[in-house]
Short mmCIF file of C-alpha atoms in Angstrom, two decimals:
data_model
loop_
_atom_site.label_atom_id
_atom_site.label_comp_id
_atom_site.label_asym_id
_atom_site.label_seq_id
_atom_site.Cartn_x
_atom_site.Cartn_y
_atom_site.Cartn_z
CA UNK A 14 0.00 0.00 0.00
CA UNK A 15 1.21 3.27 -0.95
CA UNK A 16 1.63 6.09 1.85
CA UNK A 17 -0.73 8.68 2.06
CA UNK A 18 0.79 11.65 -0.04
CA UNK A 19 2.16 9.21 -2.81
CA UNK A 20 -1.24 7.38 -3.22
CA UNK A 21 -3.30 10.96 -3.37
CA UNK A 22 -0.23 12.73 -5.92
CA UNK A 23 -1.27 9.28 -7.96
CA UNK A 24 -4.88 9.57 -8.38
CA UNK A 25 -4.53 13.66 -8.70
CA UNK A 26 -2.55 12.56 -12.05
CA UNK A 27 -6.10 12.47 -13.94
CA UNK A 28 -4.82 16.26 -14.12
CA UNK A 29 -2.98 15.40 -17.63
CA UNK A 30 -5.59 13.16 -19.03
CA UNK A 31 -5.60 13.46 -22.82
CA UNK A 32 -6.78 12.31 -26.06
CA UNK A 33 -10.42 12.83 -26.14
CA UNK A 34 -11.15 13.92 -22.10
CA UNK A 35 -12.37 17.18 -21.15
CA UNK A 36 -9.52 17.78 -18.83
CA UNK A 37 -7.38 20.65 -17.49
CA UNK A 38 -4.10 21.29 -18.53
CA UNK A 39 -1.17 20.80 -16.51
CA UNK A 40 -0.04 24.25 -16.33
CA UNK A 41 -1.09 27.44 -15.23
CA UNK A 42 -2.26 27.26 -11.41
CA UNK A 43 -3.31 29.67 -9.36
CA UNK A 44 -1.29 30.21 -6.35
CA UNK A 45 -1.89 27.81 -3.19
CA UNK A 46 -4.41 28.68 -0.71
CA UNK A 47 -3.10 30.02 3.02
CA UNK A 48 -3.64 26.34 4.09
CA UNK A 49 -0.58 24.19 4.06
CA UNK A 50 -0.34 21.15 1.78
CA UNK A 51 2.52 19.23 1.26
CA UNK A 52 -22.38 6.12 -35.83
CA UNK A 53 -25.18 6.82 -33.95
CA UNK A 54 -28.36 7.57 -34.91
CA UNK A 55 -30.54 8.68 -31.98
CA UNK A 56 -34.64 9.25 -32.06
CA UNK A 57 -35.24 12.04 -29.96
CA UNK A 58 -38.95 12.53 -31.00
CA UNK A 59 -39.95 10.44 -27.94
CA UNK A 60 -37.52 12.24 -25.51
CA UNK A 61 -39.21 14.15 -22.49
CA UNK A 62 -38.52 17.11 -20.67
CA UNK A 63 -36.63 16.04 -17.10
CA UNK A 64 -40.48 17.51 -15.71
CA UNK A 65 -42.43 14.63 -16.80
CA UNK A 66 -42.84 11.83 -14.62
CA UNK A 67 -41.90 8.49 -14.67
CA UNK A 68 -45.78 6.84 -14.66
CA UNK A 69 -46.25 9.27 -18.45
CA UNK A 70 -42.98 8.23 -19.68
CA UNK A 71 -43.86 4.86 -21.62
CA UNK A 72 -47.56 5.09 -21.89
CA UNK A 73 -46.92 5.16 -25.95
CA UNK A 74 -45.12 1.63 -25.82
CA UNK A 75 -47.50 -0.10 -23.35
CA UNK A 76 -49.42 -2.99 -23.93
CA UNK A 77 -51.68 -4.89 -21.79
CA UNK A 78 -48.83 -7.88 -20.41
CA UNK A 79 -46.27 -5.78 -21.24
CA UNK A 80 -45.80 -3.02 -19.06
CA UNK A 81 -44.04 -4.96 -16.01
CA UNK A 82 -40.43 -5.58 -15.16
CA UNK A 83 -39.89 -9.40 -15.09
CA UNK A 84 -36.79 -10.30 -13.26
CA UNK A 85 -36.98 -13.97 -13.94
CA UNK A 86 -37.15 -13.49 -17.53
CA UNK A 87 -33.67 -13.45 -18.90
CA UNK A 88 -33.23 -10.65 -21.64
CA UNK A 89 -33.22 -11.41 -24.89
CA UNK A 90 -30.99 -9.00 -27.16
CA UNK A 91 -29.79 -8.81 -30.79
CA UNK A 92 -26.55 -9.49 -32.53
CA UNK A 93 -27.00 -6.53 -34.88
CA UNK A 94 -28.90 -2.96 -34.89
CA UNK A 95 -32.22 -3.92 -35.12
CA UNK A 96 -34.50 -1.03 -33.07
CA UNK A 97 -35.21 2.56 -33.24
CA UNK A 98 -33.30 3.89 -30.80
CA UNK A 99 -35.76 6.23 -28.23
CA UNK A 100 -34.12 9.40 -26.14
CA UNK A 101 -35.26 10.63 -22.90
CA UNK A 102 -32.50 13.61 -22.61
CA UNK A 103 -31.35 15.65 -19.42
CA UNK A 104 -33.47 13.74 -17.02
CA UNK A 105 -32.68 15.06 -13.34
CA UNK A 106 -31.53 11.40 -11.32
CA UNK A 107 -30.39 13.61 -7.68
CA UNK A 108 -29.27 17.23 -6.78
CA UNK A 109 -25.64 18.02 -5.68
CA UNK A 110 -24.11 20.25 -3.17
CA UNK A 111 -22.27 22.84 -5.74
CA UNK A 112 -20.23 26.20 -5.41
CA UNK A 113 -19.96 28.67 -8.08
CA UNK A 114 -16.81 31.28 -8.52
CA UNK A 115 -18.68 33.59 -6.08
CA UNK A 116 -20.57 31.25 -3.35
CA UNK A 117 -20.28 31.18 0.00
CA UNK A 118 -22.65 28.25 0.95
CA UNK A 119 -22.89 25.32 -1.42
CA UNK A 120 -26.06 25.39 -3.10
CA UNK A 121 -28.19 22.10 -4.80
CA UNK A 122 -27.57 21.45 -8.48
CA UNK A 123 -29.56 18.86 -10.82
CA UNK A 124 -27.53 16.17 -11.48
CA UNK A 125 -28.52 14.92 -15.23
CA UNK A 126 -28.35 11.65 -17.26
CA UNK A 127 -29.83 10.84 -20.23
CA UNK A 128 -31.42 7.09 -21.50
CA UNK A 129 -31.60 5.58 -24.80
CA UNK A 130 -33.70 2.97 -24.88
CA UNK A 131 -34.97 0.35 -27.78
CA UNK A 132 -38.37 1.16 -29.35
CA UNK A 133 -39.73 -2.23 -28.37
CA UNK A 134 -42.38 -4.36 -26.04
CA UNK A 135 -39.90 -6.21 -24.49
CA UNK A 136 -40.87 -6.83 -20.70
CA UNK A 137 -36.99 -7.46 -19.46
CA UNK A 138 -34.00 -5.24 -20.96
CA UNK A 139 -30.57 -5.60 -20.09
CA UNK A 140 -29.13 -2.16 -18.75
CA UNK A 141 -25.81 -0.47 -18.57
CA UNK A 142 -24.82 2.44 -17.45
CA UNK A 143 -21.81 4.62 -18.77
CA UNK A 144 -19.45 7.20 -16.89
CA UNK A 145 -17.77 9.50 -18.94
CA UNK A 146 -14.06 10.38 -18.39
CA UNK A 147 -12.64 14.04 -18.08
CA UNK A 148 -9.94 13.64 -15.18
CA UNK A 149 -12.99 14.50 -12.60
CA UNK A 150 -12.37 18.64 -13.29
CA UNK A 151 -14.55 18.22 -16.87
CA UNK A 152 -16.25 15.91 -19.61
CA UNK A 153 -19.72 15.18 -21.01
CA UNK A 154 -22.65 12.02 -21.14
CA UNK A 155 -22.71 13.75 -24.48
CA UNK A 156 -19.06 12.88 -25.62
CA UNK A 157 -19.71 11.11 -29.02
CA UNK A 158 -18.05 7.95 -28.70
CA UNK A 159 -20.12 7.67 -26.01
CA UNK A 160 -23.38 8.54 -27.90
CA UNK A 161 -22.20 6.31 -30.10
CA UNK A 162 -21.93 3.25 -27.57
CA UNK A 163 -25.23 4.38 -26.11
CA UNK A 164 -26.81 4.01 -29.61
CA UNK A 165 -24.88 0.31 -30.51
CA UNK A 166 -26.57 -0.97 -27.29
CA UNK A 167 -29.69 0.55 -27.30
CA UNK A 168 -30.38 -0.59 -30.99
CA UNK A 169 -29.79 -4.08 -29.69
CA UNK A 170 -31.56 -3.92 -27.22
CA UNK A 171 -30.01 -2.58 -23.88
CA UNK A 172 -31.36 0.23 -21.77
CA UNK A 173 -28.46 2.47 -21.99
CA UNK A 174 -27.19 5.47 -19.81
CA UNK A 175 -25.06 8.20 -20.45
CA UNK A 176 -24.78 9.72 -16.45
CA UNK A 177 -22.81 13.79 -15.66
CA UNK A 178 -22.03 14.07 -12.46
CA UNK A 179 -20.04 16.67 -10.38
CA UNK A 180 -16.54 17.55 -11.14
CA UNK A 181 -13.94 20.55 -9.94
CA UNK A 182 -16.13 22.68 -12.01
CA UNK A 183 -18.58 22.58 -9.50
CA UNK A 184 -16.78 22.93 -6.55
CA UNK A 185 -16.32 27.11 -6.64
CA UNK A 186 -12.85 28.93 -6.08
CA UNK A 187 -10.45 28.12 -2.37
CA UNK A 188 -7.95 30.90 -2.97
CA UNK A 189 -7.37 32.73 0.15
CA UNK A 190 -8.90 30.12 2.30
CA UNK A 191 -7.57 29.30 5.41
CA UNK A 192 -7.57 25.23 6.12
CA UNK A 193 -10.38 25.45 8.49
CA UNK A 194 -12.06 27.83 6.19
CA UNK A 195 -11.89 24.78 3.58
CA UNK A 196 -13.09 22.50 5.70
CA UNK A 197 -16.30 24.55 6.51
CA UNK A 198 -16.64 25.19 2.70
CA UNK A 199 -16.39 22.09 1.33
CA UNK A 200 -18.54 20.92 4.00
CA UNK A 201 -21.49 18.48 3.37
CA UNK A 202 -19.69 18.13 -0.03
CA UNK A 203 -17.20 15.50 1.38
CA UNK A 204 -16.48 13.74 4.64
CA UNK A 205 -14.08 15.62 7.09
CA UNK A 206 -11.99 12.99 6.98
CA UNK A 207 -12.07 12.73 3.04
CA UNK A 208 -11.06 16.50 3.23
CA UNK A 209 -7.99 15.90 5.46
CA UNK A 210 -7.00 13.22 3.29
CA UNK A 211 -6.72 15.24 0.41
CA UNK A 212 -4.91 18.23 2.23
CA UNK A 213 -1.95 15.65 3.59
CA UNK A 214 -1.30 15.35 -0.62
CA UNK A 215 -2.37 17.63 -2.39
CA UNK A 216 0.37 20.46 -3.98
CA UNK A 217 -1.77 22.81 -5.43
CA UNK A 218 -5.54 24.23 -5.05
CA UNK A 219 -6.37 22.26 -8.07
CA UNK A 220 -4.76 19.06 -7.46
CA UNK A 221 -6.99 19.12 -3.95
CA UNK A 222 -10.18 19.98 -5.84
CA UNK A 223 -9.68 17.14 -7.53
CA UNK A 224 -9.81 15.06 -4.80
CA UNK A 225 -12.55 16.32 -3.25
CA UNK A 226 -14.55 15.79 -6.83
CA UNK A 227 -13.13 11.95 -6.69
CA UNK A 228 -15.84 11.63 -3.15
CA UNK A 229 -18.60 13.63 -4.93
CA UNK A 230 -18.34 12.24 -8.25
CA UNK A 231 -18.57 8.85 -6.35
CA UNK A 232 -21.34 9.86 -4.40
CA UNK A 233 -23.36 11.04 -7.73
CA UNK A 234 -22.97 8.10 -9.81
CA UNK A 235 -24.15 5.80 -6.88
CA UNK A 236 -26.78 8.04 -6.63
CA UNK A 237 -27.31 7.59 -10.72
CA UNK A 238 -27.90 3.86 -10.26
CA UNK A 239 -30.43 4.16 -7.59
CA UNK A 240 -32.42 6.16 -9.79
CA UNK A 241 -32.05 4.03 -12.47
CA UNK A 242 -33.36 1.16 -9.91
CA UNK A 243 -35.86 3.56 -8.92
CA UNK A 244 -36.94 3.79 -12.71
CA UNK A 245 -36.52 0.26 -13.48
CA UNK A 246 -40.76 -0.73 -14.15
CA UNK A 247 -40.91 2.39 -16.36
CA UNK A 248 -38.13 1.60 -18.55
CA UNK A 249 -38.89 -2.09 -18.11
CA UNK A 250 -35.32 -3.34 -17.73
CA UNK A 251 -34.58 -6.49 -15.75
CA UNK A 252 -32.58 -5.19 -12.40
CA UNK A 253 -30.22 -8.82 -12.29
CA UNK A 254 -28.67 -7.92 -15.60
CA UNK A 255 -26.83 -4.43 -14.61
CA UNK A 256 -24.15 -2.91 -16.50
CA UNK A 257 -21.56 -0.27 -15.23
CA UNK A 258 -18.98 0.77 -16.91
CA UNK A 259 -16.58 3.86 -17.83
CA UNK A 260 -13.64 5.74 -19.68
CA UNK A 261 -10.87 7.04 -18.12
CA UNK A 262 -11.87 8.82 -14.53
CA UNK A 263 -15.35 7.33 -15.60
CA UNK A 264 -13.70 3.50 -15.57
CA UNK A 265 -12.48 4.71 -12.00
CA UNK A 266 -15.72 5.57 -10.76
CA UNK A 267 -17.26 2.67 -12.24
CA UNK A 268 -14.66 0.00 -10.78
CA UNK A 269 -15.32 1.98 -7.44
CA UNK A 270 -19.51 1.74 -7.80
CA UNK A 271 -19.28 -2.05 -8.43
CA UNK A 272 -16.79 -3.14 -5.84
CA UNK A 273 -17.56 -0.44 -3.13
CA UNK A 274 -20.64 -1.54 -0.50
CA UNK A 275 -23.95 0.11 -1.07
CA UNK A 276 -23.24 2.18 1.81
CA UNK A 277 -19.93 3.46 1.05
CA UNK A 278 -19.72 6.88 -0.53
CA UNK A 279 -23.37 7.24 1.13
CA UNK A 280 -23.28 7.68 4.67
CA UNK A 281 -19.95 8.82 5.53
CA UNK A 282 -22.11 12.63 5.37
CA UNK A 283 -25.49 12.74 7.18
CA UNK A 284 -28.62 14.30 5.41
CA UNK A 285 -28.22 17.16 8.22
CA UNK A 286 -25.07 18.01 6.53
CA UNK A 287 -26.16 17.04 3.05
CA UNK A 288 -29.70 18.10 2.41
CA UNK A 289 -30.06 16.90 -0.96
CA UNK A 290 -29.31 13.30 -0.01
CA UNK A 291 -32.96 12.96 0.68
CA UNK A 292 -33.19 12.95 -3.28
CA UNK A 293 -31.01 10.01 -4.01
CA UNK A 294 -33.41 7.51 -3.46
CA UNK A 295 -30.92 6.03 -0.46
CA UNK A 296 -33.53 3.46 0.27
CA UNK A 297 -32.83 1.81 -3.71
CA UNK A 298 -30.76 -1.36 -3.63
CA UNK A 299 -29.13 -2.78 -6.99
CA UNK A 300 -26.31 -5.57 -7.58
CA UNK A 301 -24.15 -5.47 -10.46
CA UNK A 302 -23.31 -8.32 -12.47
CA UNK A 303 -20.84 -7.07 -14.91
CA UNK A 304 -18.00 -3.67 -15.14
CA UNK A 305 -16.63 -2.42 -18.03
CA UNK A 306 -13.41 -0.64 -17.98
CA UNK A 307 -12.02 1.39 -20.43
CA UNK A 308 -8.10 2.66 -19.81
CA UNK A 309 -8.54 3.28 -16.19
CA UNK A 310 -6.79 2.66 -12.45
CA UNK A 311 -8.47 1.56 -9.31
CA UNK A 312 -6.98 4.09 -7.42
CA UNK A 313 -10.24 5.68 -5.84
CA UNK A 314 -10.57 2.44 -3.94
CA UNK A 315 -6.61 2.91 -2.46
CA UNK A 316 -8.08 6.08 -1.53
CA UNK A 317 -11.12 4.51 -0.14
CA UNK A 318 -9.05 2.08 2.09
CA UNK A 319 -6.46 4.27 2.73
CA UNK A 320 -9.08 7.12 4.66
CA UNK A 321 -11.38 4.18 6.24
CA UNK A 322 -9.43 1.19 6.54
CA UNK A 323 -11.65 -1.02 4.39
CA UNK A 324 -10.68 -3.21 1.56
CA UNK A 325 -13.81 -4.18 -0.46
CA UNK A 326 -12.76 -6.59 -2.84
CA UNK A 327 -14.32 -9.82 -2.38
CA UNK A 328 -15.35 -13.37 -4.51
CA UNK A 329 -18.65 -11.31 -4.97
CA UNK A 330 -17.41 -8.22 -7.36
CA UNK A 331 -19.06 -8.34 -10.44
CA UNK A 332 -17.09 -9.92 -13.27
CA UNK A 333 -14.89 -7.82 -15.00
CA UNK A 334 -14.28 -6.91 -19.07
CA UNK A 335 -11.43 -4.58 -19.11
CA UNK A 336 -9.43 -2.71 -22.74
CA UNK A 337 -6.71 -0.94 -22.40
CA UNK A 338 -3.95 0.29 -24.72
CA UNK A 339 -0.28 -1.08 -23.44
CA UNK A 340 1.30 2.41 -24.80
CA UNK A 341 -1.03 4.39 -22.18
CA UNK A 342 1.20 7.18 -21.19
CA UNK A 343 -1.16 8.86 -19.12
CA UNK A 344 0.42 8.80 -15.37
CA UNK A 345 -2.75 8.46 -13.74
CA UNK A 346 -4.33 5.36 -16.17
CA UNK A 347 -0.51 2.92 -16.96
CA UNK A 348 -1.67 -0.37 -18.58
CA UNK A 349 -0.23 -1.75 -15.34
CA UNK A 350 -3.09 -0.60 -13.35
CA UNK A 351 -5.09 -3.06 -15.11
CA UNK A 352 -2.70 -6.30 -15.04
CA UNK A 353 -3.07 -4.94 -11.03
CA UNK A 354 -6.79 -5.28 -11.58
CA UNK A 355 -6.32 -8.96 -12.96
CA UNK A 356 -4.22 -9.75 -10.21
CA UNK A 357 -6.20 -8.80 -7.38
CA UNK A 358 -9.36 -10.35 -9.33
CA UNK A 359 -7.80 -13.71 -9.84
CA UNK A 360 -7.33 -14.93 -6.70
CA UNK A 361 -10.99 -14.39 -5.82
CA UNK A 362 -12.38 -16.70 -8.15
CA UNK A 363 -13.91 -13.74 -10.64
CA UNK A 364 -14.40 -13.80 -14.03
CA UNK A 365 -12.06 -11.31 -15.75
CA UNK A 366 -10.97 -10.61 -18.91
CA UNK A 367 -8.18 -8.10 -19.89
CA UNK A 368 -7.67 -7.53 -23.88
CA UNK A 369 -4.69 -5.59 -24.41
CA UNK A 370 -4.98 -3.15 -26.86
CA UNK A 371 -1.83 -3.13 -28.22
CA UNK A 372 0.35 -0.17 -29.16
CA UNK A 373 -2.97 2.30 -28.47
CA UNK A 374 -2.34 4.68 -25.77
CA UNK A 375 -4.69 6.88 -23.51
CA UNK A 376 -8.48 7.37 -25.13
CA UNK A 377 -8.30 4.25 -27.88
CA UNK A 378 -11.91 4.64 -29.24
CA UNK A 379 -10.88 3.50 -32.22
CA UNK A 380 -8.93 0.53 -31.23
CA UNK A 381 -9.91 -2.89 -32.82
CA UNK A 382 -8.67 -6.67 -31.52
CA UNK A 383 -9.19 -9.78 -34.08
CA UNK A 384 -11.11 -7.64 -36.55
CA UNK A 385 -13.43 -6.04 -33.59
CA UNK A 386 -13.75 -3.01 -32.23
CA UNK A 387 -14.45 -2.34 -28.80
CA UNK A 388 -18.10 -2.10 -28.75
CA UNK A 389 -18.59 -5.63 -30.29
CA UNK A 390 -15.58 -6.39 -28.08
CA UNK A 391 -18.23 -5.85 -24.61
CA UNK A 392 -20.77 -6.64 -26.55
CA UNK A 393 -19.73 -10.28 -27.05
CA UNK A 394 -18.29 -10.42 -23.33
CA UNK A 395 -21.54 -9.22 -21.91
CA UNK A 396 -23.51 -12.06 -24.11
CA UNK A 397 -21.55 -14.54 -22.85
CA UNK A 398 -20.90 -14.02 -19.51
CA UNK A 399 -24.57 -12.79 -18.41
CA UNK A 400 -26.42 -15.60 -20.32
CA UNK A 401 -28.50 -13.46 -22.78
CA UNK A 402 -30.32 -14.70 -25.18
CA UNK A 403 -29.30 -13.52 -28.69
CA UNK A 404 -31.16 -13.39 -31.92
#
């Protein structure tokens, strides 16, 4: 286990992220606070506004013995495009505590994902849900390789979402902030003890907002899923075949979401402290069966151990599909971090598989293995291992 500093100047590294993610760059920081720190083709004509509720969102697709979820009904999906591909767009899943350049007192945001569903009657859909990368200070659901995955999927068959969630762009400006004066401003956003974590590492006001957007982002995309389980009748997807999976800081997250305990990244701040817990749906349950990781590290659960003391692997993680190019040059996502994965997945008894893509580096969208790229690449992974049916 790394120390401290070393493990938090690690996963601050998504700082240089490249090709393709919305990140910052590596230069021009602001002086440190006083505190001391050492081919998609997407319907939209059946998309609603994020006002409409869930019991009017489906009413043009229902028929009678068709309009439940049926968990004991395994999916059945298709080997090539074969539905209309339906859009409900900017649909609020939670609010966030948020700070803007001038705030004082963190404020609620909407938190927005969008679905892409299949235009069909089917009573049990496979879902998956995407995280988009960015090095937690930017990036989009809307990124269009990921549009593109969300329509490859959802023309198949899959319920597919694209989830935002916060990032350093939400968490406001520390400069002239004493440490306590941090701690009071960042409270409710992250645990005290999340907070101090970050301040024992962190060399610069951005590096540390980063680490306070690693907790929040975590918090949000949990948060994401319990909607989706909250949602699961009205989009009629089956909630034992569940999908995570991510690029970049988004494969971090996701790793973290499917390992991590319900609880974790949930209670560690109290509704008292957090208001807008209360619209996360923290009663919603979910299990996931499979992760998909695209060019990632499983750093934020270092981090996670290293502030509580908890390891959560275990035989029960969900099996894993991971691609990642072996010429990854980012310092924050080496192809190392996944033979690490593999490593610490093998001796629990879980499915993995790792293809290397070779010679790609950081952001390989594009990358093909044995004539496949790397949408067919989950696609055939996520048929096999889940035991869909496929027509």
């Amino acid at each position: 286990m790394m120390n401290k500093v070393s493990l938090i100047t690690s996963i601050l590294l998504f700082a240089f992220i490249s090709q393709g993610c919305s990140s910052a760059s590596d230069g021009g920081d602001s002086p440190s606070p006083e505190f001391s720190v050492s081919d998609a083709q997407v319907d939209t004509s059946g998309a609603l506004s994020s006002g409409d509720s869930d019991e009017e969102q489906h009413d043009d697709e229902s028929e009678s013995g068709n309009d439940t979820n049926s968990d004991d009904q395994v999916p059945t999906v298709k080997m090539e495009p074969f539905y209309r591909v339906l859009l409900d767009e900017n649909r609020t899943y939670a609010d966030g505590l948020a700070h803007n350049a001038t705030s004082t007192v963190p404020f609620p945001k909407p938190l927005l994902l969008d679905i892409y569903y299949p235009d069909n009657q089917s009573p049990s859909r496979p879902v998956f849900m995407f995280i988009h990368g960015g090095g937690f200070t930017g990036g989009t659901k809307t990124k269009p390789e990921i549009v593109a995955m969300a329509d490859f999927f959802a023309s198949r068959g899959w319920v597919f979402a694209s989830v935002d969630y916060r990032t350093t762009e939400e968490l406001g400006s520390i400069q002239g902030l004493s440490r306590e004066d941090v701690l009071t401003f960042y409270h409710g956003i992250a645990p005290r003890e999340w907070i101090e974590f970050a301040l024992q590492g962190a060399e610069t006001p951005k590096q540390f907002q980063q680490a306070i957007a690693l907790y929040a982002a975590q918090r949000d995309v949990k948060a994401a899923l319990r909607w989706m389980m909250a949602n699961a009748d009205g989009y009629r997807f089956n909630s034992e075949f569940i999908t995570v999976g991510g690029a970049s800081a988004g494969a971090v997250a996701a790793i973290t979401l499917g390992i991590s305990n319900l609880e974790d990244f949930r209670d560690e701040i109290l509704i008292n402290d957090d208001p807008t817990l209360s619209t996360t749906n923290l009663i919603e349950a979910y299990v996931v069966k499979s992760l998909v990781y695209f060019w990632g590290s499983n750093t934020k659960l270092e981090a996670f151990e290293s502030v509580y003391g908890l390891n959560r692997y275990d035989g029960s993680d969900p099996e894993l599909f991971m691609a990642h190019g072996t010429e990854d040059m980012n310092p924050g996502t080496p192809f190392s971090e996944a033979i690490e994965l593999q490593e610490i997945y093998d001796p629990l008894g879980v499915d993995t598989q790792l293809v290397p893509l070779e010679g790609a580096g950081h952001g390989a969208w594009d990358a093909e293995v044995g004539g496949k790229g790397l949408f067919e690449l989950t696609f055939d992974f996520l048929v096999e291992r889940q035991n869909l049916a496929i027509e």
